[in-house]
Amino acid sequence: TQVQQAQGINPAGVTEAEWRDSWHVPARVSLEPAATQPLGSIVEGRVLEIKVFPGDRVREGAIVAVIHSHEVMDARQKLSAAKAAAISADSAASVADAAAGRAERLLAARAVSQAEVERSRAARTAADAGRDAAHAELERATAFVEHLVGSGTPAGTDEHAALIRAPFDGVVTGREAQPGQVVLVGQP
């Protein structure tokens, strides 16, 4: 029509063409750095197992790799020693508390000197401090073992194994290590 021609519109006939399912175009695909998290070894050791492959979906906390390391056994030994030290410190604090109470009662009955009571109070204070230090070491040792193996360790897992877990839900984009490979701390 005249209006279309005046506006520069030239109608053309409709034709059918075959649809192309794929296109070849030059492109570069990259991941958003803020949305990725490279994983590295938290211990020195030998990779026992890699449980994921590129493209796998993982949930936060899922085990992605298992590494055999002497550091895990050392941490477990320190945890056992810390448990024993905490039990011993609790016992020593209990004995010191009883001794201080006994000294207070004996002082009231004028059976011991004030100096003896002060010594028993000092021993109780020292025992309480030893108990607090032992429990702090127990908390540290427990946290370190949990850092290395996490909670909810599957049955049958090597007691020398550190478990590398997914830090968040996501998709695995690469796999740098292979079973049998020796890795260092921080190595992917």
Coordinates of C-alpha atoms in Angstrom, one line a residue:
T1 CA 0.0 0.0 0.0
Q2 CA 1.0 3.7 -0.3
V3 CA 1.4 4.2 3.5
Q4 CA 3.8 1.3 3.7
Q5 CA 5.8 2.5 0.8
A6 CA 5.9 6.1 2.2
Q7 CA 7.3 4.7 5.4
G8 CA 9.9 2.6 3.6
I9 CA 8.2 -0.7 4.4
N10 CA 8.5 -3.2 1.6
P11 CA 6.5 -6.4 2.3
A12 CA 8.1 -9.6 1.2
G13 CA 6.6 -13.1 0.7
V14 CA 7.0 -15.7 3.5
T15 CA 9.1 -18.7 2.6
E16 CA 9.9 -21.9 4.5
A17 CA 13.5 -22.7 5.5
E18 CA 15.0 -25.6 7.3
W19 CA 15.8 -25.0 10.9
R20 CA 19.4 -25.5 12.0
D21 CA 19.8 -27.3 15.4
S22 CA 23.4 -26.3 15.9
W23 CA 25.4 -23.2 15.1
H24 CA 29.1 -22.9 14.9
V25 CA 30.2 -19.5 16.2
P26 CA 33.4 -18.4 17.8
A27 CA 33.0 -17.9 21.6
R28 CA 34.8 -18.2 24.9
V29 CA 32.9 -19.6 27.9
S30 CA 34.2 -18.8 31.3
L31 CA 32.9 -19.3 34.9
E32 CA 32.1 -16.4 37.2
P33 CA 35.0 -16.4 39.6
A34 CA 32.8 -15.3 42.5
A35 CA 30.6 -18.3 41.9
T36 CA 33.4 -21.0 41.9
Q37 CA 35.5 -22.5 44.7
P38 CA 38.7 -24.3 43.9
L39 CA 39.3 -27.2 46.3
G40 CA 42.7 -28.1 47.6
S41 CA 44.1 -30.7 49.9
I42 CA 44.0 -29.9 53.6
V43 CA 46.7 -32.4 54.4
E44 CA 49.8 -33.9 52.9
G45 CA 49.1 -37.4 51.7
R46 CA 48.1 -39.9 48.9
V47 CA 44.8 -39.6 47.1
L48 CA 42.8 -42.7 47.8
E49 CA 39.7 -41.8 46.0
I50 CA 38.1 -39.0 44.0
K51 CA 34.3 -39.4 44.3
V52 CA 33.2 -36.9 41.6
F53 CA 33.7 -36.1 38.0
P54 CA 33.3 -32.9 36.0
G55 CA 29.6 -32.2 35.5
D56 CA 28.5 -34.0 38.7
R57 CA 26.2 -32.1 41.0
V58 CA 27.3 -32.0 44.6
R59 CA 25.6 -30.9 47.8
E60 CA 27.3 -28.9 50.6
G61 CA 29.2 -31.3 52.8
A62 CA 29.4 -34.1 50.3
I63 CA 32.7 -36.0 50.3
V64 CA 34.5 -35.3 47.0
A65 CA 37.9 -36.8 47.8
V66 CA 39.6 -39.1 50.3
I67 CA 43.3 -38.6 51.1
H68 CA 45.4 -41.0 53.3
S69 CA 47.5 -38.9 55.6
H70 CA 49.6 -39.5 58.8
E71 CA 48.3 -36.1 59.9
V72 CA 44.9 -37.5 60.6
M73 CA 46.3 -40.3 62.8
D74 CA 48.4 -37.7 64.6
A75 CA 45.3 -35.6 65.2
R76 CA 43.4 -38.6 66.4
Q77 CA 46.2 -39.4 68.8
K78 CA 46.3 -35.9 70.1
L79 CA 42.5 -36.0 70.6
S80 CA 42.8 -39.2 72.7
A81 CA 45.6 -37.6 74.8
A82 CA 43.4 -34.5 75.3
K83 CA 40.5 -36.6 76.4
A84 CA 42.7 -38.4 78.9
A85 CA 44.2 -35.1 80.1
A86 CA 40.7 -33.6 80.6
I87 CA 39.6 -36.6 82.7
S88 CA 42.7 -36.3 84.8
A89 CA 42.3 -32.6 85.2
D90 CA 38.6 -33.0 86.2
S91 CA 39.7 -35.5 88.8
A92 CA 42.5 -33.3 90.1
A93 CA 40.1 -30.3 90.4
S94 CA 37.6 -32.4 92.3
V95 CA 40.3 -33.6 94.7
A96 CA 41.6 -30.0 95.2
D97 CA 38.0 -28.7 95.7
A98 CA 37.4 -31.4 98.4
A99 CA 40.7 -30.6 100.1
A100 CA 40.0 -26.9 100.1
G101 CA 36.5 -27.5 101.6
R102 CA 38.0 -29.8 104.2
A103 CA 40.7 -27.2 105.1
E104 CA 37.9 -24.6 105.5
R105 CA 36.0 -26.8 107.9
L106 CA 39.2 -27.6 109.9
L107 CA 40.0 -23.9 110.1
A108 CA 36.6 -23.3 111.6
A109 CA 37.3 -26.0 114.2
R110 CA 40.8 -24.4 114.7
A111 CA 42.5 -27.6 113.7
V112 CA 44.7 -26.1 110.9
S113 CA 46.4 -22.8 110.3
Q114 CA 45.3 -20.0 108.0
A115 CA 48.4 -20.7 105.9
E116 CA 47.2 -24.3 105.3
V117 CA 43.8 -23.1 104.2
E118 CA 45.5 -20.6 101.8
R119 CA 47.7 -23.3 100.3
S120 CA 44.6 -25.5 99.7
R121 CA 42.8 -22.6 98.1
A122 CA 45.8 -22.0 95.8
A123 CA 45.9 -25.7 94.9
R124 CA 42.2 -25.5 94.1
T125 CA 42.7 -22.5 91.9
A126 CA 45.6 -24.1 90.1
A127 CA 43.6 -27.3 89.6
D128 CA 40.7 -25.3 88.2
A129 CA 43.1 -23.6 85.8
G130 CA 44.6 -26.9 84.8
R131 CA 41.0 -28.3 84.2
D132 CA 40.1 -25.2 82.0
A133 CA 43.3 -25.6 80.0
A134 CA 42.7 -29.3 79.5
H135 CA 39.2 -28.7 78.3
A136 CA 40.3 -26.0 75.9
E137 CA 42.9 -28.4 74.4
L138 CA 40.2 -31.0 74.1
E139 CA 38.0 -28.6 72.2
R140 CA 40.9 -27.6 69.9
A141 CA 41.8 -31.3 69.3
T142 CA 38.1 -32.2 68.6
A143 CA 37.7 -29.2 66.2
F144 CA 40.9 -30.2 64.3
V145 CA 39.8 -33.8 63.8
E146 CA 36.4 -32.6 62.7
H147 CA 38.2 -30.2 60.3
L148 CA 40.1 -33.1 58.8
V149 CA 37.4 -35.7 58.6
G150 CA 34.2 -33.8 59.2
S151 CA 31.1 -35.1 61.0
G152 CA 29.2 -38.0 59.7
T153 CA 32.2 -40.1 58.5
P154 CA 30.9 -43.1 56.5
A155 CA 31.4 -46.5 57.9
G156 CA 34.4 -48.3 56.5
T157 CA 36.4 -45.1 56.0
D158 CA 40.2 -45.5 56.5
E159 CA 41.0 -44.1 60.0
H160 CA 44.0 -42.3 58.4
A161 CA 41.8 -40.6 55.8
A162 CA 41.1 -36.9 55.5
L163 CA 37.8 -36.2 53.8
I164 CA 37.6 -33.3 51.4
R165 CA 34.0 -32.0 51.3
A166 CA 32.1 -29.7 49.0
P167 CA 31.9 -26.2 50.5
F168 CA 28.5 -25.5 49.0
D169 CA 26.0 -27.0 46.5
G170 CA 27.3 -26.8 43.0
V171 CA 28.6 -28.5 39.9
V172 CA 32.1 -30.0 39.6
T173 CA 33.9 -28.2 36.8
G174 CA 37.3 -29.9 36.9
R175 CA 39.3 -32.7 38.5
E176 CA 43.0 -32.0 39.0
A177 CA 44.0 -35.0 41.2
Q178 CA 43.9 -38.7 40.5
P179 CA 43.9 -41.7 42.8
G180 CA 47.4 -42.7 43.9
Q181 CA 48.8 -39.1 43.4
V182 CA 50.7 -37.6 46.3
V183 CA 49.3 -34.1 47.2
L184 CA 50.6 -31.3 49.4
V185 CA 48.5 -28.9 51.5
G186 CA 46.6 -26.5 49.2
Q187 CA 47.3 -28.5 46.1
P188 CA 44.1 -29.0 43.9

